[in-house]
């Protein structure tokens, strides 16, 4: 189970921090991260952390503005978002998976994640 929090309304240029806590299957969780889905668009990869090895993977378009951090012992991840734009408006989903092929196309694929949180809405006003 994934519980996300931190969404809300923010002005363009502002910052927001999302958090996600996992429970129930911590021992089979090797990847945690975030996707988002804007109205009328497909779900989009943001970032994920691989606990074994400690690597973090980002979307090329969001790297630099978004920073993912986490605590494996607590099975939590945080997404710090800065310089937000109206086009960042979306429902943000926390995700989790155990094994994923260590190639970018798999890490960034929605099909690689078998646990999804309920989503938290982020609205960026212009």
Short mmCIF file of C-alpha atoms in Angstrom, two decimals:
data_model
loop_
_atom_site.label_atom_id
_atom_site.label_comp_id
_atom_site.label_asym_id
_atom_site.label_seq_id
_atom_site.Cartn_x
_atom_site.Cartn_y
_atom_site.Cartn_z
CA UNK A 1 0.00 0.00 0.00
CA UNK A 2 1.23 3.47 -0.90
CA UNK A 3 0.12 6.62 0.85
CA UNK A 4 0.97 9.88 -0.87
CA UNK A 5 0.66 13.37 0.55
CA UNK A 6 1.71 16.94 -0.13
CA UNK A 7 -0.26 17.91 -3.19
CA UNK A 8 -2.07 21.22 -3.48
CA UNK A 9 -2.26 24.57 -5.19
CA UNK A 10 0.89 26.59 -5.84
CA UNK A 11 1.74 29.59 -7.95
CA UNK A 12 4.03 29.33 -10.94
CA UNK A 13 7.64 29.53 -9.86
CA UNK A 14 6.86 28.07 -6.47
CA UNK A 15 7.87 24.81 -4.83
CA UNK A 16 6.08 21.81 -3.43
CA UNK A 17 7.17 18.61 -1.70
CA UNK A 18 5.36 15.34 -2.13
CA UNK A 19 5.84 12.40 0.18
CA UNK A 20 4.98 8.73 -0.11
CA UNK A 21 5.11 5.96 2.46
CA UNK A 22 4.91 2.27 1.63
CA UNK A 23 3.56 -0.42 3.85
CA UNK A 24 2.67 -4.06 3.64
CA UNK A 25 5.33 -5.34 1.24
CA UNK A 26 8.45 -3.49 2.23
CA UNK A 27 10.68 -6.53 1.81
CA UNK A 28 9.87 -6.88 -1.88
CA UNK A 29 10.20 -3.23 -2.72
CA UNK A 30 13.36 -2.32 -4.59
CA UNK A 31 12.06 0.67 -6.52
CA UNK A 32 9.99 3.64 -5.43
CA UNK A 33 9.21 6.79 -7.27
CA UNK A 34 6.68 8.97 -9.07
CA UNK A 35 4.68 9.30 -12.24
CA UNK A 36 2.17 11.95 -13.13
CA UNK A 37 -0.83 12.30 -15.40
CA UNK A 38 -2.05 15.59 -16.75
CA UNK A 39 -5.63 15.98 -18.03
CA UNK A 40 -6.01 14.31 -21.40
CA UNK A 41 -2.47 12.92 -21.39
CA UNK A 42 -0.80 9.61 -20.69
CA UNK A 43 0.98 8.86 -17.47
CA UNK A 44 4.49 10.26 -17.49
CA UNK A 45 7.58 9.06 -15.67
CA UNK A 46 9.16 11.53 -13.24
CA UNK A 47 11.77 9.78 -11.12
CA UNK A 48 12.50 6.55 -9.29
CA UNK A 49 15.06 5.36 -6.79
CA UNK A 50 16.52 1.88 -6.80
CA UNK A 51 17.28 0.96 -3.22
CA UNK A 52 19.91 -1.64 -4.08
CA UNK A 53 22.82 0.44 -5.27
CA UNK A 54 21.15 3.73 -4.44
CA UNK A 55 20.71 4.94 -8.03
CA UNK A 56 18.11 7.55 -8.89
CA UNK A 57 16.66 7.92 -12.37
CA UNK A 58 14.95 11.03 -13.69
CA UNK A 59 12.91 12.12 -16.63
CA UNK A 60 15.16 14.21 -18.85
CA UNK A 61 12.55 16.98 -18.99
CA UNK A 62 12.21 17.29 -15.21
CA UNK A 63 15.74 16.64 -14.04
CA UNK A 64 17.10 19.76 -12.41
CA UNK A 65 13.74 21.03 -11.20
CA UNK A 66 12.59 17.87 -9.43
CA UNK A 67 14.64 16.01 -6.82
CA UNK A 68 13.83 12.58 -5.46
CA UNK A 69 15.07 11.44 -2.07
CA UNK A 70 14.18 8.56 0.16
CA UNK A 71 14.72 6.49 3.24
CA UNK A 72 14.73 2.74 2.65
CA UNK A 73 14.51 1.96 6.35
CA UNK A 74 11.24 3.90 6.51
CA UNK A 75 10.12 2.96 2.98
CA UNK A 76 9.42 6.56 2.15
CA UNK A 77 10.28 8.78 -0.78
CA UNK A 78 10.00 12.53 -1.21
CA UNK A 79 9.72 14.50 -4.41
CA UNK A 80 10.91 18.08 -4.09
CA UNK A 81 9.56 20.15 -6.96
CA UNK A 82 10.78 23.65 -7.68
CA UNK A 83 10.30 26.31 -10.36
CA UNK A 84 6.87 24.86 -10.98
CA UNK A 85 5.05 25.69 -14.18
CA UNK A 86 1.36 25.52 -15.09
CA UNK A 87 2.15 22.54 -17.30
CA UNK A 88 3.23 20.65 -14.18
CA UNK A 89 -0.42 20.52 -13.17
CA UNK A 90 -1.31 16.85 -12.89
CA UNK A 91 -2.22 14.02 -10.59
CA UNK A 92 1.01 12.68 -9.14
CA UNK A 93 1.23 8.96 -8.40
CA UNK A 94 3.64 7.20 -6.11
CA UNK A 95 4.78 3.85 -7.49
CA UNK A 96 6.62 0.80 -6.30
CA UNK A 97 8.13 -2.31 -7.84
CA UNK A 98 10.49 -5.10 -7.00
CA UNK A 99 12.43 -6.21 -10.04
CA UNK A 100 12.87 -4.03 -13.10
CA UNK A 101 15.30 -4.58 -15.92
CA UNK A 102 18.14 -2.08 -15.34
CA UNK A 103 17.61 -0.19 -18.60
CA UNK A 104 16.03 3.25 -18.88
CA UNK A 105 13.17 2.17 -21.11
CA UNK A 106 12.02 -0.33 -18.48
CA UNK A 107 12.61 1.96 -15.53
CA UNK A 108 10.52 4.68 -17.20
CA UNK A 109 7.69 2.39 -18.27
CA UNK A 110 4.32 2.42 -16.48
CA UNK A 111 4.15 -1.32 -17.07
CA UNK A 112 7.13 -1.96 -14.79
CA UNK A 113 5.32 -0.89 -11.63
CA UNK A 114 2.78 -3.11 -9.92
CA UNK A 115 1.85 -0.85 -7.02
CA UNK A 116 0.32 2.58 -7.46
CA UNK A 117 -0.81 5.06 -4.87
CA UNK A 118 -4.14 6.85 -5.02
CA UNK A 119 -2.66 9.98 -6.58
CA UNK A 120 -2.32 13.47 -5.24
CA UNK A 121 -3.34 16.52 -7.26
CA UNK A 122 -0.86 19.30 -7.90
CA UNK A 123 -2.23 22.47 -9.44
CA UNK A 124 0.11 25.22 -10.58
CA UNK A 125 -1.57 28.55 -11.25
CA UNK A 126 -0.17 31.09 -13.68
#
